[in-house]
Every structure is written in structure tokens, then in C-alpha cells.
Tab-separated table of C-alpha atoms and ligand atoms in Angstrom:
chain	number	residue	atom	x	y	z
A	1	MET	CA	119.548	108.708	138.416
A	2	VAL	CA	123.097	109.745	137.479
A	3	PRO	CA	123.357	107.689	134.258
A	4	LYS	CA	119.908	108.956	133.225
A	5	VAL	CA	120.975	112.552	133.828
A	6	HIS	CA	124.116	112.051	131.746
A	7	ALA	CA	122.144	110.367	128.974
A	8	VAL	CA	119.922	113.456	128.694
A	9	LEU	CA	122.942	115.783	128.805
A	10	ASP	CA	124.507	113.785	125.971
A	11	ARG	CA	121.333	113.998	123.882
A	12	MET	CA	121.165	117.740	124.525
A	13	ALA	CA	124.765	118.054	123.331
A	14	VAL	CA	124.047	116.161	120.112
A	15	PHE	CA	121.033	118.370	119.459
A	16	ALA	CA	122.984	121.570	120.163
A	17	GLU	CA	125.774	120.447	117.830
A	18	HIS	CA	123.311	119.577	115.077
A	19	LEU	CA	121.772	123.039	115.337
A	20	ALA	CA	125.149	124.771	115.320
A	21	SER	CA	126.465	122.785	112.360
A	22	GLY	CA	123.274	123.211	110.345
A	23	THR	CA	122.693	119.447	110.323
A	24	TRP	CA	119.330	120.076	111.942
A	25	ARG	CA	117.288	121.937	109.373
A	26	GLY	CA	113.830	123.422	109.290
A	27	HIS	CA	110.871	121.938	107.418
A	28	THR	CA	111.800	123.659	104.155
A	29	GLY	CA	115.446	122.642	104.415
A	30	LYS	CA	116.780	125.976	105.656
A	31	PRO	CA	119.172	125.969	108.634
A	32	ILE	CA	117.828	127.221	111.951
A	33	ARG	CA	118.954	130.766	112.782
A	34	ASN	CA	116.567	131.638	115.605
A	35	VAL	CA	115.861	129.659	118.761
A	36	ILE	CA	113.067	130.762	121.077
A	37	ASN	CA	112.646	129.324	124.557
A	38	ILE	CA	109.004	129.342	125.645
A	39	GLY	CA	108.727	128.925	129.411
A	40	ILE	CA	108.071	130.915	132.555
A	41	GLY	CA	109.423	131.202	136.096
A	42	GLY	CA	111.940	128.447	136.716
A	43	SER	CA	111.670	127.381	133.076
A	44	ASP	CA	112.690	130.838	131.883
A	45	LEU	CA	114.680	132.910	134.374
A	46	GLY	CA	117.679	130.564	134.644
A	47	PRO	CA	118.359	130.004	130.934
A	48	ARG	CA	117.517	133.651	130.199
A	49	MET	CA	119.906	134.996	132.858
A	50	ALA	CA	122.717	132.573	131.991
A	51	THR	CA	122.424	133.115	128.226
A	52	GLN	CA	122.807	136.831	128.827
A	53	ALA	CA	125.577	136.289	131.370
A	54	LEU	CA	127.560	134.099	128.966
A	55	ALA	CA	126.830	136.051	125.772
A	56	HIS	CA	130.592	136.388	125.317
A	57	TYR	CA	130.747	132.614	124.685
A	58	CYS	CA	127.646	132.445	122.463
A	59	ASP	CA	127.401	131.307	118.887
A	60	ARG	CA	126.535	134.653	117.336
A	61	ASN	CA	125.077	132.974	114.251
A	62	LEU	CA	122.158	131.781	116.338
A	63	ARG	CA	119.722	134.315	117.720
A	64	LEU	CA	118.335	133.277	121.135
A	65	ARG	CA	115.095	134.752	122.432
A	66	PHE	CA	112.801	134.055	125.365
A	67	ILE	CA	109.027	134.273	125.555
A	68	SER	CA	107.456	133.982	128.986
A	69	ASN	CA	104.599	136.408	129.470
A	70	ILE	CA	100.934	135.656	128.740
A	71	ASP	CA	100.774	139.218	127.412
A	72	GLY	CA	100.530	138.703	123.628
A	73	THR	CA	103.044	141.515	123.229
A	74	ASP	CA	105.827	139.201	124.380
A	75	PHE	CA	105.090	136.724	121.590
A	76	ALA	CA	104.477	139.429	118.981
A	77	GLU	CA	107.714	141.289	119.677
A	78	ALA	CA	109.820	138.121	119.895
A	79	THR	CA	108.645	136.815	116.522
A	80	ARG	CA	107.842	139.917	114.465
A	81	ASP	CA	111.124	140.047	112.519
A	82	LEU	CA	111.718	136.296	112.266
A	83	ASP	CA	111.251	133.855	109.415
A	84	PRO	CA	109.317	130.796	110.698
A	85	SER	CA	111.233	128.535	108.339
A	86	GLU	CA	114.452	129.431	110.219
A	87	THR	CA	112.973	129.418	113.741
A	88	LEU	CA	112.920	126.647	116.316
A	89	PHE	CA	110.931	126.712	119.562
A	90	ILE	CA	112.000	125.019	122.772
A	91	VAL	CA	108.846	124.512	124.819
A	92	CYS	CA	110.227	124.319	128.318
A	93	SER	CA	107.822	123.294	131.054
A	94	LYS	CA	108.219	120.842	133.901
A	95	THR	CA	104.482	120.157	134.075
A	96	PHE	CA	103.604	121.007	130.461
A	97	THR	CA	100.327	122.412	131.787
A	98	THR	CA	101.377	125.959	132.746
A	99	LEU	CA	98.814	128.370	131.314
A	100	GLU	CA	101.241	130.982	129.998
A	101	THR	CA	103.592	128.484	128.423
A	102	MET	CA	100.875	126.412	126.805
A	103	ALA	CA	99.135	129.517	125.416
A	104	ASN	CA	102.436	130.733	123.945
A	105	ALA	CA	103.335	127.266	122.636
A	106	ASN	CA	99.940	127.029	120.900
A	107	ALA	CA	100.445	130.487	119.408
A	108	ALA	CA	103.896	129.440	118.204
A	109	ARG	CA	102.548	126.276	116.608
A	110	ALA	CA	99.811	128.262	114.821
A	111	TRP	CA	102.395	130.871	113.666
A	112	CYS	CA	104.672	128.177	112.335
A	113	VAL	CA	102.011	126.001	110.676
A	114	ALA	CA	100.320	129.027	109.055
A	115	ALA	CA	103.594	130.185	107.499
A	116	LEU	CA	104.880	126.779	106.460
A	117	ALA	CA	101.418	125.577	105.404
A	118	ASP	CA	101.993	122.105	106.832
A	119	PRO	CA	101.136	120.695	110.280
A	120	ALA	CA	104.046	118.251	109.846
A	121	SER	CA	106.426	121.227	110.143
A	122	VAL	CA	106.030	120.995	113.953
A	123	ALA	CA	108.471	118.073	113.913
A	124	ARG	CA	111.372	120.248	112.691
A	125	HIS	CA	110.484	123.446	114.537
A	126	PHE	CA	109.561	122.298	118.039
A	127	VAL	CA	111.407	120.451	120.759
A	128	ALA	CA	110.314	120.083	124.375
A	129	VAL	CA	111.892	120.019	127.815
A	130	SER	CA	109.588	118.430	130.370
A	131	THR	CA	108.853	115.786	132.964
A	132	ASN	CA	105.413	115.206	131.419
A	133	LEU	CA	106.193	113.150	128.337
A	134	LYS	CA	102.535	112.257	127.747
A	135	ALA	CA	101.460	115.892	127.467
A	136	VAL	CA	104.410	116.644	125.199
A	137	ALA	CA	103.360	113.855	122.850
A	138	ALA	CA	99.743	115.074	122.934
A	139	PHE	CA	100.976	118.537	121.872
A	140	GLY	CA	102.527	116.908	118.816
A	141	ILE	CA	106.214	116.982	119.669
A	142	ASP	CA	108.123	113.834	118.774
A	143	PRO	CA	109.411	111.967	121.886
A	144	ALA	CA	112.747	111.817	120.048
A	145	ASN	CA	112.842	115.608	120.299
A	146	THR	CA	111.948	115.714	123.981
A	147	PHE	CA	114.514	116.256	126.706
A	148	GLU	CA	113.450	114.800	129.994
A	149	PHE	CA	114.027	115.824	133.560
A	150	TRP	CA	112.426	114.607	136.755
A	151	ASP	CA	110.039	115.542	139.472
A	152	TRP	CA	112.854	116.029	142.001
A	153	VAL	CA	114.273	118.974	140.027
A	154	GLY	CA	112.599	122.125	141.372
A	155	GLY	CA	111.813	124.789	138.754
A	156	ARG	CA	114.017	127.528	140.216
A	157	TYR	CA	116.858	125.034	140.722
A	158	SER	CA	116.581	123.561	137.225
A	159	LEU	CA	119.121	125.456	135.114
A	160	ALA	CA	121.606	122.580	135.346
A	161	SER	CA	119.013	120.119	133.981
A	162	ALA	CA	117.490	119.903	130.494
A	163	VAL	CA	115.886	123.274	131.314
A	164	GLY	CA	119.303	124.669	130.391
A	165	LEU	CA	118.864	123.480	126.782
A	166	ALA	CA	118.518	127.006	125.361
A	167	LEU	CA	121.710	127.958	127.192
A	168	MET	CA	123.538	124.915	125.876
A	169	VAL	CA	122.397	125.747	122.353
A	170	ALA	CA	123.719	129.283	122.842
A	171	ILE	CA	127.121	128.538	124.384
A	172	GLY	CA	127.747	124.981	123.173
A	173	PRO	CA	127.986	121.728	125.151
A	174	SER	CA	131.553	122.193	126.311
A	175	HIS	CA	130.884	125.581	127.928
A	176	PHE	CA	127.688	124.175	129.444
A	177	ARG	CA	129.702	121.357	131.022
A	178	ASP	CA	132.167	123.948	132.353
A	179	MET	CA	129.264	125.668	134.073
A	180	LEU	CA	128.142	122.367	135.579
A	181	ALA	CA	131.707	121.759	136.780
A	182	GLY	CA	131.679	125.175	138.482
A	183	MET	CA	128.418	124.309	140.211
A	184	HIS	CA	129.829	120.944	141.260
A	185	MET	CA	132.922	122.622	142.684
A	186	MET	CA	130.739	124.861	144.861
A	187	ASP	CA	128.611	121.845	145.874
A	188	GLU	CA	131.767	120.095	147.061
A	189	HIS	CA	133.002	123.229	148.815
A	190	PHE	CA	129.667	123.512	150.623
A	191	ARG	CA	129.700	119.834	151.530
A	192	SER	CA	133.250	119.686	152.839
A	193	MET	CA	134.513	123.088	153.967
A	194	PRO	CA	134.469	123.864	157.708
A	195	LEU	CA	131.701	126.325	158.510
A	196	GLU	CA	134.013	129.261	159.218
A	197	ARG	CA	135.381	129.021	155.670
A	198	ASN	CA	132.219	127.798	153.987
A	199	LEU	CA	131.002	130.485	151.605
A	200	PRO	CA	127.294	129.571	151.345
A	201	ALA	CA	127.137	129.119	155.127
A	202	ILE	CA	128.837	132.468	155.761
A	203	LEU	CA	126.634	134.268	153.235
A	204	GLY	CA	123.535	132.644	154.719
A	205	LEU	CA	124.506	133.531	158.287
A	206	ILE	CA	125.335	137.139	157.416
A	207	GLY	CA	121.906	137.394	155.771
A	208	ILE	CA	120.204	135.999	158.874
A	209	TRP	CA	122.204	138.330	161.118
A	210	TYR	CA	120.870	141.386	159.292
A	211	SER	CA	117.330	140.064	158.697
A	212	ASN	CA	116.649	138.785	162.180
A	213	PHE	CA	118.854	140.919	164.415
A	214	PHE	CA	118.759	144.261	162.588
A	215	GLY	CA	115.276	143.969	161.051
A	216	CYS	CA	116.527	144.492	157.490
A	217	GLU	CA	113.620	143.987	155.123
A	218	SER	CA	115.506	143.737	151.875
A	219	HIS	CA	118.785	142.684	150.339
A	220	ALA	CA	120.253	144.279	147.217
A	221	VAL	CA	122.161	142.282	144.602
A	222	LEU	CA	124.436	144.627	142.661
A	223	PRO	CA	126.515	142.942	139.952
A	224	TYR	CA	129.219	145.222	138.581
A	225	ASP	CA	129.117	143.482	135.231
A	226	GLN	CA	126.738	144.255	132.394
A	227	TYR	CA	126.538	140.561	131.462
A	228	LEU	CA	124.996	139.873	134.879
A	229	ALA	CA	122.195	142.410	134.475
A	230	ALA	CA	119.573	139.649	134.813
A	231	LEU	CA	121.139	138.111	137.934
A	232	PRO	CA	119.010	140.134	140.403
A	233	ALA	CA	115.777	138.929	138.727
A	234	TYR	CA	117.039	135.339	138.775
A	235	LEU	CA	118.049	135.503	142.435
A	236	GLN	CA	114.779	137.219	143.258
A	237	GLN	CA	112.920	134.064	142.283
A	238	LEU	CA	115.490	131.686	143.751
A	239	ASP	CA	115.415	133.383	147.131
A	240	MET	CA	111.906	134.824	147.449
A	241	GLU	CA	110.037	131.791	146.108
A	242	SER	CA	112.147	129.491	148.275
A	243	ASN	CA	112.180	131.404	151.542
A	244	GLY	CA	109.143	133.698	151.332
A	245	LYS	CA	107.306	131.490	153.863
A	246	ARG	CA	105.421	132.291	157.065
A	247	VAL	CA	104.992	128.820	158.501
A	248	ASP	CA	107.671	126.328	159.449
A	249	ARG	CA	107.913	122.788	158.166
A	250	SER	CA	105.415	121.510	160.692
A	251	GLY	CA	102.877	124.192	159.735
A	252	ARG	CA	103.380	126.502	162.761
A	253	LEU	CA	103.397	130.266	162.186
A	254	VAL	CA	106.917	131.558	162.691
A	255	ASP	CA	107.418	134.571	164.962
A	256	PHE	CA	110.478	135.918	163.166
A	257	ASP	CA	111.204	137.263	159.701
A	258	THR	CA	112.164	134.806	156.975
A	259	GLY	CA	113.394	135.541	153.436
A	260	PRO	CA	114.157	139.174	152.582
A	261	ILE	CA	112.984	141.132	149.550
A	262	ILE	CA	115.680	140.647	146.910
A	263	TRP	CA	116.194	143.407	144.396
A	264	GLY	CA	118.914	145.201	142.476
A	265	GLN	CA	120.454	145.955	139.128
A	266	ALA	CA	123.812	146.195	137.440
A	267	GLY	CA	126.292	148.746	138.718
A	268	THR	CA	127.249	151.435	138.050
A	269	ASN	CA	123.766	152.315	136.756
A	270	GLY	CA	122.159	151.901	140.173
A	271	GLN	CA	124.595	154.404	141.676
A	272	HIS	CA	122.898	157.127	139.659
A	273	ALA	CA	119.493	156.026	140.830
A	274	PHE	CA	118.727	154.200	144.076
A	275	HIS	CA	122.093	154.079	145.838
A	276	GLN	CA	121.118	157.392	147.464
A	277	LEU	CA	118.777	155.430	149.724
A	278	LEU	CA	121.450	152.829	150.454
A	279	HIS	CA	123.839	155.532	151.665
A	280	GLN	CA	121.600	158.063	153.369
A	281	GLY	CA	118.088	156.602	153.660
A	282	THR	CA	116.471	155.579	156.939
A	283	ARG	CA	116.514	151.867	156.096
A	284	LEU	CA	119.411	149.479	156.419
A	285	VAL	CA	119.840	147.518	153.183
A	286	PRO	CA	122.631	144.926	153.140
A	287	CYS	CA	123.971	144.322	149.667
A	288	ASP	CA	126.168	142.043	147.607
A	289	LEU	CA	128.588	143.805	145.267
A	290	ILE	CA	129.734	141.286	142.659
A	291	GLY	CA	132.604	141.901	140.261
A	292	PHE	CA	135.330	140.290	138.144
A	293	CYS	CA	139.041	141.111	138.155
A	294	GLN	CA	139.354	140.686	134.396
A	295	SER	CA	137.093	142.213	131.779
A	296	LEU	CA	135.809	140.210	128.818
A	297	ASN	CA	135.683	143.418	126.823
A	298	PRO	CA	138.739	145.498	127.758
A	299	LEU	CA	138.203	149.076	126.672
A	300	GLY	CA	140.573	151.850	127.711
A	301	GLU	CA	140.317	152.531	131.446
A	302	HIS	CA	136.743	151.206	131.678
A	303	HIS	CA	137.396	148.153	133.792
A	304	ASP	CA	139.505	149.860	136.462
A	305	LEU	CA	136.866	152.578	136.643
A	306	LEU	CA	134.133	149.952	137.039
A	307	ILE	CA	135.975	148.175	139.853
A	308	ALA	CA	136.952	151.486	141.484
A	309	ASN	CA	133.248	152.245	141.675
A	310	LEU	CA	132.420	148.853	143.175
A	311	LEU	CA	135.099	149.255	145.852
A	312	ALA	CA	134.103	152.856	146.481
A	313	GLN	CA	130.510	151.782	147.153
A	314	ALA	CA	131.636	149.210	149.716
A	315	GLN	CA	133.920	151.804	151.310
A	316	ALA	CA	131.308	154.558	151.386
A	317	LEU	CA	128.691	152.213	152.833
A	318	ALA	CA	131.068	150.980	155.519
A	319	PHE	CA	132.804	154.160	156.564
A	320	GLY	CA	130.527	156.967	155.360
A	321	LYS	CA	131.595	160.540	156.062
A	322	THR	CA	131.354	162.103	159.498
A	323	ALA	CA	130.104	165.631	160.189
A	324	GLN	CA	133.657	166.574	161.190
A	325	GLU	CA	135.013	165.342	157.872
A	326	ALA	CA	132.340	167.257	155.992
A	327	THR	CA	133.100	170.395	158.011
A	328	ALA	CA	136.826	169.979	157.385
A	329	GLU	CA	136.072	169.912	153.664
A	330	GLY	CA	134.693	173.444	154.088
A	331	ILE	CA	131.033	172.503	153.708
A	332	THR	CA	128.661	175.219	154.949
A	333	PRO	CA	127.334	174.251	158.418
A	334	ALA	CA	123.705	174.226	157.231
A	335	LEU	CA	124.597	171.640	154.607
A	336	VAL	CA	126.673	169.378	156.857
A	337	PRO	CA	123.727	167.098	157.852
A	338	HIS	CA	122.903	166.646	154.165
A	339	ARG	CA	126.500	166.037	153.150
A	340	SER	CA	127.481	163.561	155.857
A	341	PHE	CA	127.010	159.803	155.656
A	342	PRO	CA	126.373	157.535	158.645
A	343	GLY	CA	128.376	154.590	157.285
A	344	ASN	CA	128.347	151.269	159.164
A	345	ARG	CA	126.150	149.858	156.384
A	346	PRO	CA	126.903	146.239	155.488
A	347	SER	CA	127.968	144.888	152.132
A	348	ASN	CA	129.566	141.686	150.860
A	349	VAL	CA	132.125	142.120	148.098
A	350	ILE	CA	132.252	139.015	145.918
A	351	LEU	CA	135.203	139.265	143.527
A	352	LEU	CA	135.842	136.525	140.991
A	353	GLU	CA	138.685	136.306	138.530
A	354	ARG	CA	136.827	136.299	135.227
A	355	LEU	CA	133.261	135.716	134.054
A	356	THR	CA	133.615	132.220	132.626
A	357	PRO	CA	130.914	129.520	132.470
A	358	HIS	CA	132.748	127.844	135.364
A	359	ALA	CA	132.663	131.017	137.479
A	360	LEU	CA	128.987	131.579	136.711
A	361	GLY	CA	128.286	128.000	137.809
A	362	GLN	CA	130.063	128.650	141.109
A	363	LEU	CA	128.139	131.859	141.658
A	364	ILE	CA	124.754	130.252	140.972
A	365	ALA	CA	125.492	127.302	143.271
A	366	LEU	CA	126.786	129.682	145.948
A	367	TYR	CA	123.400	131.404	146.051
A	368	GLU	CA	121.443	128.132	145.809
A	369	HIS	CA	123.207	126.795	148.889
A	370	LYS	CA	122.914	130.128	150.690
A	371	VAL	CA	119.138	129.954	150.226
A	372	PHE	CA	119.178	126.383	151.537
A	373	VAL	CA	121.265	127.369	154.591
A	374	GLN	CA	118.807	130.111	155.500
A	375	GLY	CA	115.742	127.915	154.935
A	376	ALA	CA	117.264	125.216	157.149
A	377	ILE	CA	117.979	127.672	159.978
A	378	TRP	CA	114.516	129.195	159.759
A	379	GLY	CA	113.005	125.688	159.670
A	380	ILE	CA	110.932	126.433	156.579
A	381	ASP	CA	110.455	124.410	153.410
A	382	SER	CA	112.530	126.139	150.730
A	383	PHE	CA	111.298	123.754	148.077
A	384	ASP	CA	107.545	124.402	147.876
A	385	GLN	CA	105.739	127.435	146.441
A	386	TRP	CA	102.075	127.254	147.395
A	387	GLY	CA	101.877	131.039	147.388
A	388	VAL	CA	101.929	130.971	143.602
A	389	GLU	CA	98.873	128.705	143.413
A	390	LEU	CA	96.090	130.944	144.748
A	391	GLY	CA	96.473	133.566	142.016
A	392	LYS	CA	96.493	130.848	139.340
A	393	THR	CA	93.237	129.339	140.635
A	394	LEU	CA	91.499	132.702	140.942
A	395	ALA	CA	92.580	133.748	137.428
A	396	GLN	CA	90.983	130.567	136.059
A	397	ARG	CA	87.792	131.517	137.901
A	398	ILE	CA	87.784	135.125	136.675
A	399	ASN	CA	88.711	134.454	133.038
A	400	PRO	CA	85.290	133.066	131.936
A	401	ASP	CA	83.588	136.222	133.254
A	402	LEU	CA	85.622	138.651	131.143
A	403	GLY	CA	83.997	138.068	127.729
A	404	THR	CA	81.546	140.598	126.305
A	405	HIS	CA	78.793	137.952	126.444
A	406	LYS	CA	78.995	138.333	130.223
A	407	ARG	CA	78.577	142.115	130.031
A	408	GLY	CA	76.152	143.227	132.729
A	409	ALA	CA	75.743	139.655	134.058
A	410	GLU	CA	75.494	139.086	137.771
A	411	LEU	CA	78.914	138.128	139.120
A	412	LYS	CA	79.744	136.002	142.114
A	413	HIS	CA	83.133	137.380	143.163
A	414	ASP	CA	83.753	139.914	145.927
A	415	SER	CA	82.368	143.417	145.317
A	416	SER	CA	85.734	144.930	144.415
A	417	THR	CA	86.539	142.255	141.819
A	418	ASN	CA	82.978	142.416	140.446
A	419	ALA	CA	83.279	146.186	139.924
A	420	LEU	CA	86.645	145.856	138.183
A	421	ILE	CA	85.313	143.107	135.901
A	422	HIS	CA	82.313	145.276	134.964
A	423	TYR	CA	84.631	148.190	134.202
A	424	TYR	CA	86.805	145.974	131.991
A	425	GLN	CA	83.843	144.323	130.243
A	426	ALA	CA	82.408	147.706	129.315
A	427	ARG	CA	85.656	148.802	127.687
A	428	ARG	CA	87.267	145.677	126.302
A	429	SER	CA	87.385	145.284	122.544
A	430	THR	CA	84.375	143.369	121.241
A	431	THR	CA	86.544	141.336	118.879
A	432	LYS	CA	88.422	138.293	120.125
A	433	GLN	CA	91.531	139.530	121.923
B	501	G6Q	C1	109.765	127.413	140.333
B	501	G6Q	C2	108.308	127.518	140.303
B	501	G6Q	C3	107.751	128.148	139.047
B	501	G6Q	C4	107.736	127.220	137.818
B	501	G6Q	C5	106.873	127.867	136.738
B	501	G6Q	C6	106.881	127.074	135.449
B	501	G6Q	O1	110.403	126.909	141.213
B	501	G6Q	O2	107.748	126.287	140.571
B	501	G6Q	O3	108.430	129.323	138.719
B	501	G6Q	O4	109.036	126.991	137.371
B	501	G6Q	O5	105.561	128.016	137.202
B	501	G6Q	O6	106.400	125.796	135.646
B	501	G6Q	P1	106.507	124.719	134.530
B	501	G6Q	O7	107.946	124.454	134.254
B	501	G6Q	O8	105.790	123.513	135.035
B	501	G6Q	O9	105.839	125.287	133.290
């Protein structure tokens, strides 16, 4: 597989360079200025998060956007100010059958062909990333413009594959390879480091300690870096889709908790919102505080203030403030219970030197292996996601009943769903929507 993987990476690099240099042009001969990745879940969250995380390294002449949602608003807002003759779509889908992605890809093709008045324009405005080369060809995308990956690459673990094409286009092949090198370094660390110094193993074990021995229901990811604002959403999928399982690998119900609820947002914003609960709420929420020693955008005292806040959160969570300390500060006795902090609340501080593609690669691989460590200890399969399937099947069953032609028709769902469908049918617009 390795030579095949490198062959695809090389083709991706050539494509990215052609876009950046203007060698690749649109159907009317204009250079491409906008690149839109159409994909969802594992074919969206990774490239979206990493493109944002590495914006500092991006070619600012190219505008990168992401469309994932089946809500038409996502497509409308992503394309409203763009010129189709300068826009290229990357249709990114492992299966090339995903409802949301195919609906958005069809909308994109119609948008492009209507503006450029030529179905042949698809050749210069669409490329695909997929394992399903047949379906890509049937959609009308030239196999020469298709970047392959393979069945053994799981969606939420796919950023390092051709799924990272939008990212490579944004940051350039050399930065993309730096990210891969960072991931590789963490892979090697995980493979070779003794357990007591093995970061993914330690992170995984700490997580299990709090989930299974303290009953912690959730885990907060708090990056103290604006570029990493999308990291919590990315890790939410990585962790919750991998380890949100209630049966073990042999199909037996487990009698312990598995994957926690992952949530969070960039600090310091969260401090002015939900950190109250972390410090003084009734629940114990372990968290990861992630920061960088060097800023990519030095500005006055900003960076020291940012890091001071990160460290202060870890300190406040760990040590709190006792009633005696509050009293010694002269706080009125009636207010002492409100102004004291229990402390003894766990956090991991993850400090890296600088947010480079290499460091981001290490961070992503750290969490991938942490998820694997936990799944292995819990004995669950971290690499399936059957829980996603039921909703998809039911939506396909409900969809045909939503049209106005079905208004008042007898429905065969459960009574609650039937009532909601009737309510919707009575109010939906009678035009195609
Ligand atoms: C990820 C999941 C899921 C998947 C999407 C998109 O691990 O399997 O999020 O990535 O459903 O699937 P396609 O890439 O096949 O469109």
C-alpha cells in the first residue's frame, strides 16, 4: 500500500501546485480563486479543522470554504458571493453515496453548469476524493481528477489521506508533509515509548481513571489558541463516534461506562461562559488545556496574558480556594460558601512550542492513539459506527411522506412521528423546497 499512498500524495501535490500557480484554470480560462470542499463527517471535520488551525500558513490568494450540511443554507451562504468561473469544488466522500454530500455536489454542478452554460465545465471545476471510483466517474468527474484512498482508511481518521486535499491546497504540499511527519513522529512515540512515558497511553489511562472510577460523564477540550477553535468539534467526532459503544467486540453489553461526552471551545472565551460549572458545579469534568509557548501573531502582552489564563485555570481547578482563604480575604461569612472553590478538579496541560503543521500533526495523532488506547482497554470496536446508520435509514423512509401530495394521507410510522409529519405537511411551502 505504501507506494500507492505516496503516488496519491504526489498527485495531490501536483494538483495543489497547479492551483496555486494558476496553471490549473477554470472553464473560461480564469484562474481558480475559490475552493470549496463538499463532504460531511470524516470527509469534512478534519480538513475544516486543520485548514483553520493552519490558516497562518495558508495561501491567502485562495479562499477555502466547506459545505457539509443538507440544509440548503449551507450551500447558499458558501456560494452567494462567488464567481462560478473562479470556483473549484472538491467532492470528498469515501463512499460517494452519502446523501448530504451527493445532494450538495449535484447542487454545485447545477450552479456551475447554469452559470458557465456548458456541461463540459464540470471537468475544470470539479475534482473528487473517494474510494468509489465508479460512482465518481458516473457523476461526471474525470478519473484523472480523482484522488483515491482505500477502504481501510476510516472517515474520522482520514485527514492524512487524500481527504486532506483541501488542506493541502490551502497550506501547500510541503506544509502538508510536515503535518504528516508530525503524525508519524507521534506514531513512533506511541509504538516505542515505555508506557510510563507514552503520551497517548497516559492520556488514555487518565481518561479511563476519571470515567470509570470517578463516574465523570464528560471531558472538556479547551484549546488556548484561536486557530484551534474547531479542535473540540473534530475531537468530538474522533472520540464519540469511535468509543460511544455499549457492546464489546464480541457483542456483549458492557457493564461500565465507555467513551465520555467530548465538548469545549477555545479559551479564554469559555472562561466567561461555562467554566463556572467546571470550578463550582456539582459535576466533575476533567479537561485538557492546550496551549503554545510562542504566538504566531505576537501582539503586545496578549500571549503572556493568554498563557497566564491557561495556567490559572489549571491552578484554580487543582487547588481551588478554601473557606479559610476566602474568610482571610475579608469575605462576608454569608458569602464564603459562594466564594470558595473545592479544587481537586483534574486537568491535563498540554503545552507545545509553536503551532506548526508538524505540531498539529503530533496533536492529532496523540488524540487518535488515545482513543485507540481507551477502546482497546474497554474491549470495544473503535472503528465502526453503526449508531449513525439507523437515523439515515429512517430519514430515507420519512422523506417520501413529507411532500404536499401526501397531505392528509394515512401514515405508517409511530403515532408521534405521524403527528409531526402531518404538522409539517400542513405548513410546508407548496412549491418545491
Ligand atoms: C466517520 C464516519 C462518517 C463519514 C461520513 C461521510 O468515521 O464514518 O462521519 O465520514 O458519513 O462519509 P463519506 O465519506 O462516505 O461521504
